[in-house]
Tab-separated table of C-alpha atoms and ligand atoms in Angstrom:
chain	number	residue	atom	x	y	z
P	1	UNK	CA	6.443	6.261	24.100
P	2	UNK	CA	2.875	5.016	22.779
P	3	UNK	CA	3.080	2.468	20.677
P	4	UNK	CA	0.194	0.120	18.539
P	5	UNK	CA	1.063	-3.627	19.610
P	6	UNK	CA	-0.701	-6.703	20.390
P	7	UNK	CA	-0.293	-9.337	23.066
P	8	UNK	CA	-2.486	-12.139	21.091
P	9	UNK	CA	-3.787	-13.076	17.250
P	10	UNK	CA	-7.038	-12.187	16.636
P	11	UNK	CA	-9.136	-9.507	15.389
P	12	UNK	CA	-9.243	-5.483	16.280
P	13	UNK	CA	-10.195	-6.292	20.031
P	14	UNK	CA	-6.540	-7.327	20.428
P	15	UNK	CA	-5.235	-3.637	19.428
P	16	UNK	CA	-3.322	-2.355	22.925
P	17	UNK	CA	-1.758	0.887	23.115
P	18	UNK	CA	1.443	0.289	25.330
P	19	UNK	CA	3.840	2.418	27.129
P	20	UNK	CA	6.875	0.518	25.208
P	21	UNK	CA	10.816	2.371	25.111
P	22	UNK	CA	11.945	4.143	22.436
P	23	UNK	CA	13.356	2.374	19.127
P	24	UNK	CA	16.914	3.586	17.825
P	25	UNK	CA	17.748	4.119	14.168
P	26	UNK	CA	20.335	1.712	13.405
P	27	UNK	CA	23.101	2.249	10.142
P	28	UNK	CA	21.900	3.145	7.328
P	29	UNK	CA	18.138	3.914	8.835
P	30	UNK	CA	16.309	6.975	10.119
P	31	UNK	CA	14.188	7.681	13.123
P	32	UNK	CA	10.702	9.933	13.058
P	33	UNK	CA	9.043	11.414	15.447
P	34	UNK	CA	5.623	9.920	13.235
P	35	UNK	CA	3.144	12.416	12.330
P	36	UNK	CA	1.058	9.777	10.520
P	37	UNK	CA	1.191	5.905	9.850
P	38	UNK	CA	-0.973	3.682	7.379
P	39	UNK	CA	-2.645	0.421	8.173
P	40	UNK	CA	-1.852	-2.063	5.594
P	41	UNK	CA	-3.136	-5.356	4.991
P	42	UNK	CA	-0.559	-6.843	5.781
P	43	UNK	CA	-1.023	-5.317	9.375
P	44	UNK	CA	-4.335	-7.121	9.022
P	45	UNK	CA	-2.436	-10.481	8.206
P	46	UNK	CA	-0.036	-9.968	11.358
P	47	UNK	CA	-2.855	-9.094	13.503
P	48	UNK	CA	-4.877	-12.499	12.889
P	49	UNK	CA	-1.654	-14.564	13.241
P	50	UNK	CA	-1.469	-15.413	9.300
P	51	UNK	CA	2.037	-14.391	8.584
P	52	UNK	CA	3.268	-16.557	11.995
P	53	UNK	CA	3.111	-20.169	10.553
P	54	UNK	CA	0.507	-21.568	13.515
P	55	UNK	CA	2.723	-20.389	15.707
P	56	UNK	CA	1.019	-18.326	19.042
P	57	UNK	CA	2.773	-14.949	19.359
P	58	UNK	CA	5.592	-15.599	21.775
P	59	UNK	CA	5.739	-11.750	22.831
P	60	UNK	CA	3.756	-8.595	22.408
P	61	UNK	CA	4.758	-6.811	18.826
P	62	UNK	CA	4.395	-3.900	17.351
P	63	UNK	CA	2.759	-2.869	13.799
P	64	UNK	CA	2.993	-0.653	10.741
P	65	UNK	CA	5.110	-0.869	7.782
P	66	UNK	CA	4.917	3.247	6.479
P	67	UNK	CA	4.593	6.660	7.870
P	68	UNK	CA	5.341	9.856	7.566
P	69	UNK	CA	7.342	12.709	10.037
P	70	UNK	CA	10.020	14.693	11.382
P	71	UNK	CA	13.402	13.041	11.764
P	72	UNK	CA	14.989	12.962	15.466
P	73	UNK	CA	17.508	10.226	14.911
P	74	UNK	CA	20.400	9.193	12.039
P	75	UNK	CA	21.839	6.145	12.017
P	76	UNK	CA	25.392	5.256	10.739
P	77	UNK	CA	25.912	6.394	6.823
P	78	UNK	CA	23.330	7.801	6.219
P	79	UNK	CA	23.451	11.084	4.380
P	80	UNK	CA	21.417	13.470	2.628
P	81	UNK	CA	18.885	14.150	5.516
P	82	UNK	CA	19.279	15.923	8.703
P	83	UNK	CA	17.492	16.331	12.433
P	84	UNK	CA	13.932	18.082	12.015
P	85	UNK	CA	13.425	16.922	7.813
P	86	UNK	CA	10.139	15.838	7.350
P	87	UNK	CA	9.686	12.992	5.927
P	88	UNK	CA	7.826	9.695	4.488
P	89	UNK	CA	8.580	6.017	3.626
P	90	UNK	CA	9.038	2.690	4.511
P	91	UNK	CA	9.748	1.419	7.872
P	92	UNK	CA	8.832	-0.909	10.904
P	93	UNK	CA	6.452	-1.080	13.865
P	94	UNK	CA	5.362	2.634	12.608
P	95	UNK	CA	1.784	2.893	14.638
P	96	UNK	CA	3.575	4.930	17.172
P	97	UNK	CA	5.002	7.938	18.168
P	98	UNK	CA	8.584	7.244	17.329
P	99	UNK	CA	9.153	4.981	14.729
P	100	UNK	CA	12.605	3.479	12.409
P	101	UNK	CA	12.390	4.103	8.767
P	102	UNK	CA	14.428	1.892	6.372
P	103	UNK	CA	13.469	3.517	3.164
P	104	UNK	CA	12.417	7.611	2.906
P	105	UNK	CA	12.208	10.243	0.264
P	106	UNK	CA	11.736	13.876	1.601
P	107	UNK	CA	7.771	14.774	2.216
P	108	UNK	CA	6.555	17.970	-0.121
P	109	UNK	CA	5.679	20.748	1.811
P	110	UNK	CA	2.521	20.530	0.424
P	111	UNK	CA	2.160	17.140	1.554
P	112	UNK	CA	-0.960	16.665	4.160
P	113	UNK	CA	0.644	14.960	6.570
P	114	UNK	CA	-1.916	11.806	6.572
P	115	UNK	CA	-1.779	11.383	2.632
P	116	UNK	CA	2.395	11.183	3.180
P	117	UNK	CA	1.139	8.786	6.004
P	118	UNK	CA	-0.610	6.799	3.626
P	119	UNK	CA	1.847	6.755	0.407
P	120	UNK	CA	4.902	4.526	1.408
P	121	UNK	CA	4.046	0.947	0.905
P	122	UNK	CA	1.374	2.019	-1.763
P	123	UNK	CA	3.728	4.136	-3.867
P	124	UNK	CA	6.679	1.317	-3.788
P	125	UNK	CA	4.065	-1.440	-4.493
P	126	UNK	CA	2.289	0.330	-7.496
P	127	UNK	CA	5.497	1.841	-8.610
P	128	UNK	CA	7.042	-1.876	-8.845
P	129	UNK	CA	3.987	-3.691	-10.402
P	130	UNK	CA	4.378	-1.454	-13.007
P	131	UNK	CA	8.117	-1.649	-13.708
P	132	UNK	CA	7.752	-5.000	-13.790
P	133	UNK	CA	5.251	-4.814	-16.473
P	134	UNK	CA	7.052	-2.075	-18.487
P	135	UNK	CA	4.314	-0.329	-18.596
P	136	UNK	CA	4.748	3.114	-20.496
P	137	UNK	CA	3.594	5.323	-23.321
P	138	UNK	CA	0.639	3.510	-25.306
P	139	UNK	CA	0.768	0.861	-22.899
P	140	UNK	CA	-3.166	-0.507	-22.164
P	141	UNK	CA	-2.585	-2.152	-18.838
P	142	UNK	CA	-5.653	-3.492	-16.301
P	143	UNK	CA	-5.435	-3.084	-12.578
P	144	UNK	CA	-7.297	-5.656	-10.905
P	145	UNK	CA	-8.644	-4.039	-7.234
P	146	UNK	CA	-8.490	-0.395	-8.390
P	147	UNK	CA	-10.303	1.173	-5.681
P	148	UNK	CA	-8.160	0.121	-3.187
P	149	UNK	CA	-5.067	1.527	-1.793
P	150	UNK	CA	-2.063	0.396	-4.141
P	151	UNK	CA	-4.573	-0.083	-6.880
P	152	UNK	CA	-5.641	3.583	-6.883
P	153	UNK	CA	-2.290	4.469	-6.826
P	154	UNK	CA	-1.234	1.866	-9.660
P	155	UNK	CA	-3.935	3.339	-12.154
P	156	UNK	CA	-2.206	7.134	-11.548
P	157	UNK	CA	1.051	6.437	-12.033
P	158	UNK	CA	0.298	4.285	-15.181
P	159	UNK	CA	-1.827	7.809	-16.385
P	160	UNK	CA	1.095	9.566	-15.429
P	161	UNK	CA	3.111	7.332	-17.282
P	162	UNK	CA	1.145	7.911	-20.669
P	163	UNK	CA	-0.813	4.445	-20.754
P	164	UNK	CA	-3.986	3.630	-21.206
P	165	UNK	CA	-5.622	2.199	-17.633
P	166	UNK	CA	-8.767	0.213	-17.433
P	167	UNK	CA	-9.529	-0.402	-13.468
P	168	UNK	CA	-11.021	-3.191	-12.253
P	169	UNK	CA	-13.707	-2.638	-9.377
P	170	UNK	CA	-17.275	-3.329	-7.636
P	171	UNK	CA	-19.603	-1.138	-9.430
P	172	UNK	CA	-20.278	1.436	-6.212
P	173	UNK	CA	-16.369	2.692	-7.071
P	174	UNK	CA	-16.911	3.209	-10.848
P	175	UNK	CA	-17.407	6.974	-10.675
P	176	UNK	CA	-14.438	6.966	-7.912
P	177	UNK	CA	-12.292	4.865	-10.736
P	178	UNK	CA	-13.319	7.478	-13.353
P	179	UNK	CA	-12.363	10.202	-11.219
P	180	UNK	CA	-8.638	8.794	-11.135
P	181	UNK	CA	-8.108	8.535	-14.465
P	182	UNK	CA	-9.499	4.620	-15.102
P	183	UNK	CA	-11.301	2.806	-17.350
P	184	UNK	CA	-13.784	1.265	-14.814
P	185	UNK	CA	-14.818	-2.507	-15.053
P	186	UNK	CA	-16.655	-4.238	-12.514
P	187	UNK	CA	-14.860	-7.312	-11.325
P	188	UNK	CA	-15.935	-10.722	-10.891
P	189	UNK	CA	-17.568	-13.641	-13.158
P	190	UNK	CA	-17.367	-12.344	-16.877
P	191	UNK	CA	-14.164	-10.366	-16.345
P	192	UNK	CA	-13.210	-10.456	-20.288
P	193	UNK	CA	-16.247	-10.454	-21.798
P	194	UNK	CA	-16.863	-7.011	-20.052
P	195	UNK	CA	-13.209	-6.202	-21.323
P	196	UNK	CA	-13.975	-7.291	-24.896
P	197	UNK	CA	-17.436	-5.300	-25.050
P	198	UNK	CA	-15.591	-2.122	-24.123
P	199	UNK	CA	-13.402	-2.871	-26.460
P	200	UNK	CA	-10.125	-4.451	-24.981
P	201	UNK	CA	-10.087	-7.930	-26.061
P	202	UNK	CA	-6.328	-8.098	-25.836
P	203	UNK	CA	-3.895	-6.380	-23.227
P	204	UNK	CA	-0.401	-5.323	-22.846
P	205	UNK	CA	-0.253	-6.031	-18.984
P	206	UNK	CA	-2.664	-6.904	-16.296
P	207	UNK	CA	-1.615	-5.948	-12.385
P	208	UNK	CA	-3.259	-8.245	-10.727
P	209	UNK	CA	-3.382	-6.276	-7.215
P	210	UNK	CA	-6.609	-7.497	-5.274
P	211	UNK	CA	-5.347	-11.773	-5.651
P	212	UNK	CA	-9.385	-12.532	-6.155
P	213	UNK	CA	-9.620	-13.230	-9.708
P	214	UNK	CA	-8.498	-16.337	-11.288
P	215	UNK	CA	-5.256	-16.499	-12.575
P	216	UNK	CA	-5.848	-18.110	-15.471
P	217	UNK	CA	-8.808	-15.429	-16.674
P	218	UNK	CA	-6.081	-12.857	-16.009
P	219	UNK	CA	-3.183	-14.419	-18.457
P	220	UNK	CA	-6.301	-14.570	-21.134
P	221	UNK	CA	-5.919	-11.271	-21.470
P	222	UNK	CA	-2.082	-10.848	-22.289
P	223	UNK	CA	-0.205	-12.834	-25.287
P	224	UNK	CA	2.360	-13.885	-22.378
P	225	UNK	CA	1.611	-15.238	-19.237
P	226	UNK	CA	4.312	-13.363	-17.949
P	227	UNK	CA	2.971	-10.070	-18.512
P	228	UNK	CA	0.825	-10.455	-15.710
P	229	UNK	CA	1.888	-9.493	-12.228
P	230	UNK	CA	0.496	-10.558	-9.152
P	231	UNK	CA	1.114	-9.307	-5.804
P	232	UNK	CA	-1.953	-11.066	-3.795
P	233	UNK	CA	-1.981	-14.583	-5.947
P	234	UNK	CA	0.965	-16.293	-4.401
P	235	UNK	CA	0.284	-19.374	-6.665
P	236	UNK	CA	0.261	-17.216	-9.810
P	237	UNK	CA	3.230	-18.127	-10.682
P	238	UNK	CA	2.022	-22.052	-11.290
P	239	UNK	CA	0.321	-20.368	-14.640
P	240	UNK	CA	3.053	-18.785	-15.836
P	241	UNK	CA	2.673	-14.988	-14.213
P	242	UNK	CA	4.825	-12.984	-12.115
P	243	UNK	CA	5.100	-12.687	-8.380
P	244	UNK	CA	6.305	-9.883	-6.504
P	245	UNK	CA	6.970	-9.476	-3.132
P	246	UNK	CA	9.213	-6.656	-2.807
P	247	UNK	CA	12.876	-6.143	-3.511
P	248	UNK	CA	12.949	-5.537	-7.427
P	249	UNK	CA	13.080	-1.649	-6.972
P	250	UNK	CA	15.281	0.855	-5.931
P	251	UNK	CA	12.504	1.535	-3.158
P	252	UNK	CA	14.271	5.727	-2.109
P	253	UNK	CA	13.931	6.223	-5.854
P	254	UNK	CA	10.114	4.798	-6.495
P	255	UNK	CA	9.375	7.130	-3.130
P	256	UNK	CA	10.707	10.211	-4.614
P	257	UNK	CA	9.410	9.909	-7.985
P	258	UNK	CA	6.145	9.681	-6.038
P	259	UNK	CA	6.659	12.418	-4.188
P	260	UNK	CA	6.749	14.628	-7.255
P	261	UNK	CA	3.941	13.031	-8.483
P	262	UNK	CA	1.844	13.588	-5.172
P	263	UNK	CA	3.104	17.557	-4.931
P	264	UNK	CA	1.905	17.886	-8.847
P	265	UNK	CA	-1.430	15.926	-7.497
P	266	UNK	CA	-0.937	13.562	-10.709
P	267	UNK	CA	-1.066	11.122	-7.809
P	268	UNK	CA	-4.195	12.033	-5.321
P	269	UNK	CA	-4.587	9.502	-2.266
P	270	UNK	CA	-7.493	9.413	-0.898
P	271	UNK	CA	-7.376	9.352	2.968
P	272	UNK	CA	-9.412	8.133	5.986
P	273	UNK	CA	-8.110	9.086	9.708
P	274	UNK	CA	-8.447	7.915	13.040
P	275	UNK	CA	-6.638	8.497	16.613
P	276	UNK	CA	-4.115	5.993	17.782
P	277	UNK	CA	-6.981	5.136	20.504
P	278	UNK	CA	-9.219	4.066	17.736
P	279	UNK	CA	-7.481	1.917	15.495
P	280	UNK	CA	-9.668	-0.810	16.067
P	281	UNK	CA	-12.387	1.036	13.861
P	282	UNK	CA	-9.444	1.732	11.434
P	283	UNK	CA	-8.254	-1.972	11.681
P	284	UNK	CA	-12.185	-3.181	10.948
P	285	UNK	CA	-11.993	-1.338	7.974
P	286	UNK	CA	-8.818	-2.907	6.656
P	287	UNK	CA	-9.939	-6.072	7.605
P	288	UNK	CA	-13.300	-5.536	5.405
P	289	UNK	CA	-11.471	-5.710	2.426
P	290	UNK	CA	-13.425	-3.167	0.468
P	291	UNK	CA	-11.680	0.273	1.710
P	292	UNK	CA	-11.284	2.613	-0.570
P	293	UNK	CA	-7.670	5.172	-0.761
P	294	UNK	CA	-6.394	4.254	2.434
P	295	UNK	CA	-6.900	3.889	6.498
P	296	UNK	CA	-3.951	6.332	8.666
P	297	UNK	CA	-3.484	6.383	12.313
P	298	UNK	CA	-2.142	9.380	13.642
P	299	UNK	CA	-0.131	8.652	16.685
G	301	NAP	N1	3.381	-8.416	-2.501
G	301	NAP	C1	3.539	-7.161	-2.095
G	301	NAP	O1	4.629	-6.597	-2.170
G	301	NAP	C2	2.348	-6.416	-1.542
G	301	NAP	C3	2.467	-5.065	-1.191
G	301	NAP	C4	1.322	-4.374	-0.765
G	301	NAP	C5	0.108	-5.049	-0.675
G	301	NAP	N2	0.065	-6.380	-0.972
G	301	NAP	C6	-1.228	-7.108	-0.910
G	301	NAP	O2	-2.026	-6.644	-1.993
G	301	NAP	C7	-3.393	-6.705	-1.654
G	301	NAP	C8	-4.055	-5.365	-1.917
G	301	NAP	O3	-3.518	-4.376	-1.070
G	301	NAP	P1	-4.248	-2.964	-0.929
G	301	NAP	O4	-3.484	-2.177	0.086
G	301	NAP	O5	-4.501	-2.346	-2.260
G	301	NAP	O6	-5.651	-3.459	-0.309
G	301	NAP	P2	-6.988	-2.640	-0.003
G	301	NAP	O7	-6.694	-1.192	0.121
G	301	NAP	O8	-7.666	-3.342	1.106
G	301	NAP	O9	-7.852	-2.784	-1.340
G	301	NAP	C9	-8.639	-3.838	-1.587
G	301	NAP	C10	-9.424	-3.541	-2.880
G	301	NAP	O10	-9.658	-4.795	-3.501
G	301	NAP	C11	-10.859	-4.669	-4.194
G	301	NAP	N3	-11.454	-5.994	-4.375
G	301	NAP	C12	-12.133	-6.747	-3.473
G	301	NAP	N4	-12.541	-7.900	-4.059
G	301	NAP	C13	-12.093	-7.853	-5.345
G	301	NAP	C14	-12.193	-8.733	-6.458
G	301	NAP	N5	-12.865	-9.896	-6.377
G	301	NAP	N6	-11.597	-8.376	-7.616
G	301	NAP	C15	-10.928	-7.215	-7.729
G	301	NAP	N7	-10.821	-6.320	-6.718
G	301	NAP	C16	-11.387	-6.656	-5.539
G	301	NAP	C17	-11.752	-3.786	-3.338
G	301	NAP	O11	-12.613	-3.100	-4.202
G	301	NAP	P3	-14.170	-2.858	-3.817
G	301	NAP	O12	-14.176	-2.044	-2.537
G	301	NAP	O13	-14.702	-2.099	-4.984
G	301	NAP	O14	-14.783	-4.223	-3.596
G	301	NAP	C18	-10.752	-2.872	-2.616
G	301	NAP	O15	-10.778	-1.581	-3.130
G	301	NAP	C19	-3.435	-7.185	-0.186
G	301	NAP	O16	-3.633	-8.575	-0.170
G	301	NAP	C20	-2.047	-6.849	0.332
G	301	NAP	O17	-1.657	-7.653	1.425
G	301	NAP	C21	1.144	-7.077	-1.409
């Protein structure tokens, strides 16, 4: 099969398609036949060797942490979902045209299959952010790198969830931001005195998503330090906030509560695609940092 994988760190240049064997679904995990698969920063952070500790790349790997398709393979216990379902989630080495999924919630027929391509890492991510936080009914919660593609998602699931949601982007998104259902703040120097002059001096959460503002202008905003949550800011927790890296959630249930959301488009993710031959152009777009809604590949 085709398969997204690199031979060397660096940037988009490195991207190989390769003629690579098939991977096997092992227990408890499903196989797709992928219809669509997201890039992810993360990918990015693979791709220019951050995540390997200085070490060089001792053999060729594959990439993608979602997609979306049509199960061909079971593994061992796993029930509920047969041969031919289609479905989305979480998974590994997903940019290609077979791919193991770990995590999955069945993908509404009305579903495009790109935007189910897009949702699995983004739906978990905003979905846990905002457990953490508790946020709920009459909740006023900020989402630090709104535009983007968990904090788009973040801001409509806290609307969905009855709270109040100012969003924090650069000013070209502020019409995007209000389209969603946020607040929209442009980020930067003067954070919470922009807050304050629309009138939100004091917060019940802040999700700090984008990991660009300083921590301690973030826990200025809350009573407790605590009640903000980074997932970007790995040293957030030296002021007192919350880091999450995954794990906290029960990640079949955040995917299926999404899924409802997505089919009642409470949730709407806004999608960019591009052929498996040219994710390099999707890969330079992750790599800006400034995408907005999210980059799929479809394999
Ligand atoms: N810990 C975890 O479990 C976990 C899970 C998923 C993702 N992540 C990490 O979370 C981060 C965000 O992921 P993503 O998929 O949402 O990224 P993304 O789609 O690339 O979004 C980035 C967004 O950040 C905004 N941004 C840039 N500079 C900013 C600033 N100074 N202040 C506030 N916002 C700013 C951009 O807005 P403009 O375009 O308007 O500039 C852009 O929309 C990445 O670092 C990713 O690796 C962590």
């Amino acid at each position: 099969m085709r398969a997204l994988r690199i031979h060397a760190y660096g940037g988009p240049e490195q991207l190989r398609i390769d003629d690579v064997p098939e991977p096997h679904a092992g227990p408890g995990e499903i196989r797709i036949k992928v219809g669509a698969a997201s890039i992810n920063p993360f990918d990015g952070k693979v791709l220019r060797g951050l995540t390997s500790g200085g070490r060089p790349l001792a053999q060729p790997i594959g990439l993608g942490l979602d997609g979306a398709g049509v199960v061909d393979e079971i593994g061992d216990g796993v029930t509920g979902v047969a041969i031919g379902d289609d479905v989305f989630g979480l998974g590994r080495q997903t940019q290609a045209e077979h791919a193991v999924l770990t995590s999955w919630a069945p993908k509404p027929a009305s579903l495009d299959w790109g935007v189910a391509g897009a949702a699995g890492t983004v739906v978990e991510t905003a979905t846990r952010g905002l457990e953490l936080l508790g946020v709920g009914p009459g909740s006023t919660v900020l989402i630090d790198g709104a535009s983007g593609g968990v904090g788009a998602v973040a801001v409509q699931i806290a609307k969905a969830r009855g709270a109040t949601v100012l969003g924090s982007a650069s000013e070209r998104n502020a019409d995007y931001l209000r389209e969603i259902g946020a607040i929209p703040i442009t980020y930067g120097d003067g954070l919470a005195a922009r807050l304050a002059d629309a009138g939100y001096s004091r917060l019940d959460a802040v999700f700090d998503v984008a990991g660009k503002t300083p921590i301690a202008d973030l826990t200025g905003l809350v009573s407790d330090p605590a009640q903000v949550v980074s997932i970007a800011n790995f040293s957030a927790g030296d002021a007192g906030a919350r880091v999450t890296g995954g794990g906290e959630i029960d990640k079949a249930a955040a995917l299926a509560e999404s899924a409802r959301l997505l089919a009642e488009s409470r949730v709407v993710i806004k999608v960019q695609t591009f052929p498996l031959e040219r994710a390099a152009e999707g890969y330079a777009a992750v790599l800006s940092g400034h995408t907005r809604g999210k980059i799929v590949l479809l394999p």
